Amino acid sequence: MSLTLYYHPLSSYCHKVLIALYEHGVDFEKRIIDLGNAEEKAELQALWPIGKFPVLRDHTAQFDVAESTIIIEYLDHYFAGQTRLIPGNWDTALEVRLWDRICDNYLQTPVQQIVLDRIIGANGNLTPQRSTLQTVYGMLDRQVATSTWLASDEFSLADCAAAPALFYASTLERIPEEQSHLNAYFDRLMNRPSVQRVIDEARPYFSLYPFKQDIPQRFYPLP
């Protein structure tokens, strides 16, 4: 197989790339990396010294691609079939890239900070992070008020970023009921076959998530 994804099934940034791979229908091999295992961490660092996943190894090109957005750009350039996640129109592509960055920087980052605080037991003041999540919810609600997808007429890179970001963010700060456009968009994302597949594959690992009790029952039924 020409592609190997080094990843972890619980990682939101890995979910983002997996969604893109499934959208493209690309065959690839999965290599789960446990960063707590010194040998596996060293294996990842040999490809990407920063030591963060996901990393995509293209065996044919003998090329390693890191960072979720860049991996999706790479896939879209070299492995896209009928599905394109980055529009050919420059203006629309710019909008897609903007919302990709918003989801990564202002949803994913606060989520990671809140989760890390719980893991290490810091009990820090997380009001700024939670406030940022609510601010972005409002931005997203307005953005999808008249559109099916986040930044393009078709499912795009921006939606690949939004799906895992919103999935985890919503376990920390519920999407307000009055933000009906965002709630409807979230449901569309969660019903997308590629997203459903990623959640199904992550489900056996949800027990490791510090806020597992806040994952909606439809995704993770608790006994």
Coordinates of C-alpha atoms in Angstrom, one line a residue:
M1 CA 0.0 0.0 0.0
S2 CA 1.4 3.4 -1.0
L3 CA 0.2 5.4 2.0
T4 CA 0.6 5.0 5.7
L5 CA -1.1 7.2 8.3
Y6 CA 0.6 7.5 11.6
Y7 CA -2.1 8.5 14.0
H8 CA -4.2 7.8 17.1
P9 CA -8.0 7.1 16.9
L10 CA -8.8 9.5 19.7
S11 CA -7.0 12.5 18.2
S12 CA -9.1 15.3 16.7
Y13 CA -6.5 16.3 14.2
C14 CA -6.2 12.7 13.1
H15 CA -10.0 12.6 12.7
K16 CA -9.7 15.6 10.4
V17 CA -7.3 13.7 8.1
L18 CA -9.2 10.4 8.3
I19 CA -12.4 12.2 7.2
A20 CA -10.5 13.5 4.1
L21 CA -9.1 10.1 3.3
Y22 CA -12.5 8.5 3.5
E23 CA -14.0 11.3 1.4
H24 CA -11.4 10.6 -1.3
G25 CA -11.8 6.8 -1.0
V26 CA -8.0 6.4 -0.8
D27 CA -6.5 3.1 0.3
F28 CA -4.1 3.5 3.1
E29 CA -2.5 1.6 6.0
K30 CA -3.1 2.7 9.6
R31 CA -0.3 2.8 12.1
I32 CA -1.5 3.7 15.6
I33 CA 1.1 5.5 17.6
D34 CA 1.0 5.6 21.4
L35 CA 3.1 8.6 22.5
G36 CA 3.5 7.0 25.9
N37 CA 5.5 4.2 24.3
A38 CA 9.1 5.3 23.8
E39 CA 9.7 3.1 20.7
E40 CA 6.6 4.2 19.0
K41 CA 7.2 7.9 19.8
A42 CA 10.7 7.5 18.3
E43 CA 9.2 5.9 15.2
L44 CA 7.0 8.9 14.7
Q45 CA 9.9 11.4 15.4
A46 CA 12.0 9.7 12.7
L47 CA 9.4 10.9 10.3
W48 CA 8.5 14.2 11.9
P49 CA 10.9 15.4 14.7
I50 CA 8.2 17.5 16.3
G51 CA 6.7 14.2 17.3
K52 CA 3.0 15.0 16.8
F53 CA 0.5 13.1 14.7
P54 CA -0.9 12.8 12.2
V55 CA 1.9 12.1 9.7
L56 CA 1.3 10.7 6.3
R57 CA 4.0 8.5 4.7
D58 CA 3.8 8.3 0.8
H59 CA 6.0 5.2 0.2
T60 CA 5.9 5.7 -3.6
A61 CA 7.2 9.3 -3.5
Q62 CA 9.3 8.5 -0.4
F63 CA 7.9 11.6 1.2
D64 CA 6.5 12.4 4.6
V65 CA 3.7 14.9 5.1
A66 CA 2.9 16.4 8.5
E67 CA 0.2 18.8 9.9
S68 CA -3.4 17.9 9.2
T69 CA -4.2 20.8 6.8
I70 CA -1.1 20.2 4.8
I71 CA -1.9 16.5 4.6
I72 CA -5.3 17.2 3.2
E73 CA -3.8 19.7 0.7
Y74 CA -1.5 16.9 -0.4
L75 CA -4.2 14.4 -0.7
D76 CA -6.4 16.8 -2.6
H77 CA -3.5 17.5 -5.1
Y78 CA -2.3 13.9 -5.6
F79 CA -5.1 11.5 -4.6
A80 CA -8.4 13.3 -5.2
G81 CA -10.9 11.4 -7.4
Q82 CA -14.2 13.1 -8.2
T83 CA -14.2 14.7 -4.7
R84 CA -12.2 17.9 -4.1
L85 CA -11.9 19.3 -0.7
I86 CA -10.3 22.5 -1.8
P87 CA -12.3 24.3 -4.5
G88 CA -10.7 25.4 -7.7
N89 CA -12.1 28.9 -7.4
W90 CA -9.5 31.0 -5.6
D91 CA -11.9 33.1 -3.7
T92 CA -13.8 30.1 -2.4
A93 CA -10.6 28.2 -1.6
L94 CA -9.5 31.2 0.5
E95 CA -12.7 31.1 2.4
V96 CA -12.3 27.4 3.0
R97 CA -8.8 27.8 4.2
L98 CA -9.9 30.7 6.5
W99 CA -12.5 28.5 8.2
D100 CA -10.1 25.6 8.5
R101 CA -7.8 27.9 10.5
I102 CA -10.6 29.2 12.6
C103 CA -11.7 25.7 13.5
D104 CA -8.1 24.6 14.3
N105 CA -7.0 27.7 16.2
Y106 CA -10.1 28.8 18.0
L107 CA -12.0 25.5 18.5
Q108 CA -9.3 22.8 18.6
T109 CA -6.8 24.8 20.6
P110 CA -9.1 25.8 23.5
V111 CA -10.4 22.2 23.6
Q112 CA -6.9 20.8 24.0
Q113 CA -6.1 23.3 26.7
I114 CA -9.2 22.4 28.7
V115 CA -8.6 18.7 28.2
L116 CA -5.0 19.0 29.3
D117 CA -6.0 20.9 32.4
R118 CA -8.2 18.0 33.4
I119 CA -5.5 15.4 32.6
I120 CA -2.9 17.0 34.7
G121 CA -5.3 18.2 37.4
A122 CA -4.2 21.8 37.2
N123 CA -7.7 23.2 37.9
G124 CA -6.7 26.4 36.1
N125 CA -8.9 29.3 35.1
L126 CA -10.4 28.2 31.8
T127 CA -12.9 31.0 31.4
P128 CA -11.0 32.5 28.4
Q129 CA -10.9 29.2 26.6
R130 CA -14.6 28.5 27.2
S131 CA -15.5 32.0 26.2
T132 CA -13.5 31.5 22.9
L133 CA -15.6 28.4 22.2
Q134 CA -18.8 30.3 22.6
T135 CA -17.6 33.2 20.5
V136 CA -16.7 30.8 17.6
Y137 CA -20.1 29.0 18.0
G138 CA -21.7 32.4 17.3
M139 CA -19.5 32.9 14.3
L140 CA -20.3 29.5 12.9
D141 CA -24.0 29.9 13.5
R142 CA -24.0 33.0 11.4
Q143 CA -21.8 31.4 8.7
V144 CA -24.0 28.4 8.1
A145 CA -27.3 30.3 8.4
T146 CA -27.9 30.2 4.6
S147 CA -25.5 27.3 3.5
T148 CA -25.3 23.6 3.9
W149 CA -21.6 23.5 4.4
L150 CA -19.2 25.8 6.2
A151 CA -17.3 27.6 3.4
S152 CA -18.2 26.1 0.1
D153 CA -21.3 24.7 -1.8
E154 CA -19.7 21.3 -1.3
F155 CA -18.2 19.5 1.7
S156 CA -14.6 20.8 2.0
L157 CA -11.4 21.0 4.0
A158 CA -13.2 23.5 6.3
D159 CA -15.8 20.8 7.2
C160 CA -13.1 18.2 7.8
A161 CA -11.7 20.6 10.4
A162 CA -15.1 21.5 11.8
A163 CA -16.4 18.0 12.4
P164 CA -13.9 16.8 15.1
A165 CA -13.5 20.3 16.5
L166 CA -17.2 20.6 17.2
F167 CA -17.5 17.0 18.3
Y168 CA -15.1 17.5 21.1
A169 CA -15.9 21.2 21.8
S170 CA -19.6 20.3 22.3
T171 CA -18.6 17.9 25.1
L172 CA -17.0 20.9 27.0
E173 CA -19.4 23.7 26.1
R174 CA -22.8 22.7 24.8
I175 CA -23.9 24.4 21.6
P176 CA -26.7 26.7 22.7
E177 CA -30.2 25.6 21.6
E178 CA -31.0 29.0 20.2
Q179 CA -28.1 28.6 17.7
S180 CA -30.3 26.6 15.4
H181 CA -28.2 27.0 12.3
L182 CA -25.1 25.6 14.0
N183 CA -27.0 22.8 15.6
A184 CA -28.4 21.8 12.2
Y185 CA -24.9 22.0 10.7
F186 CA -23.5 19.9 13.5
D187 CA -26.1 17.2 12.8
R188 CA -25.3 17.3 9.0
L189 CA -21.6 16.8 9.9
M190 CA -22.3 13.9 12.3
N191 CA -24.5 12.2 9.7
R192 CA -21.9 12.4 7.0
P193 CA -20.7 8.8 6.2
S194 CA -17.0 9.7 6.5
V195 CA -17.5 11.4 9.9
Q196 CA -19.7 8.5 11.1
R197 CA -16.9 6.1 10.2
V198 CA -14.3 8.1 12.1
I199 CA -16.5 8.2 15.2
D200 CA -17.3 4.5 15.0
E201 CA -13.5 3.8 14.9
A202 CA -12.8 6.1 17.8
R203 CA -15.6 4.7 20.0
P204 CA -13.5 1.9 21.6
Y205 CA -11.1 4.6 22.8
F206 CA -13.6 7.1 24.2
S207 CA -13.1 5.5 27.6
L208 CA -9.7 7.3 27.7
Y209 CA -11.2 10.7 27.1
P210 CA -11.4 12.7 30.3
F211 CA -14.8 14.1 29.5
K212 CA -16.3 10.8 28.3
Q213 CA -19.4 11.2 30.4
D214 CA -20.2 14.3 28.4
I215 CA -20.1 12.6 25.0
P216 CA -23.8 12.5 23.7
Q217 CA -25.4 9.1 24.2
R218 CA -26.0 8.7 20.5
F219 CA -22.2 8.5 20.0
Y220 CA -21.2 6.8 23.2
P221 CA -23.9 5.0 25.1
L222 CA -22.9 4.7 28.8
P223 CA -24.1 1.7 30.8

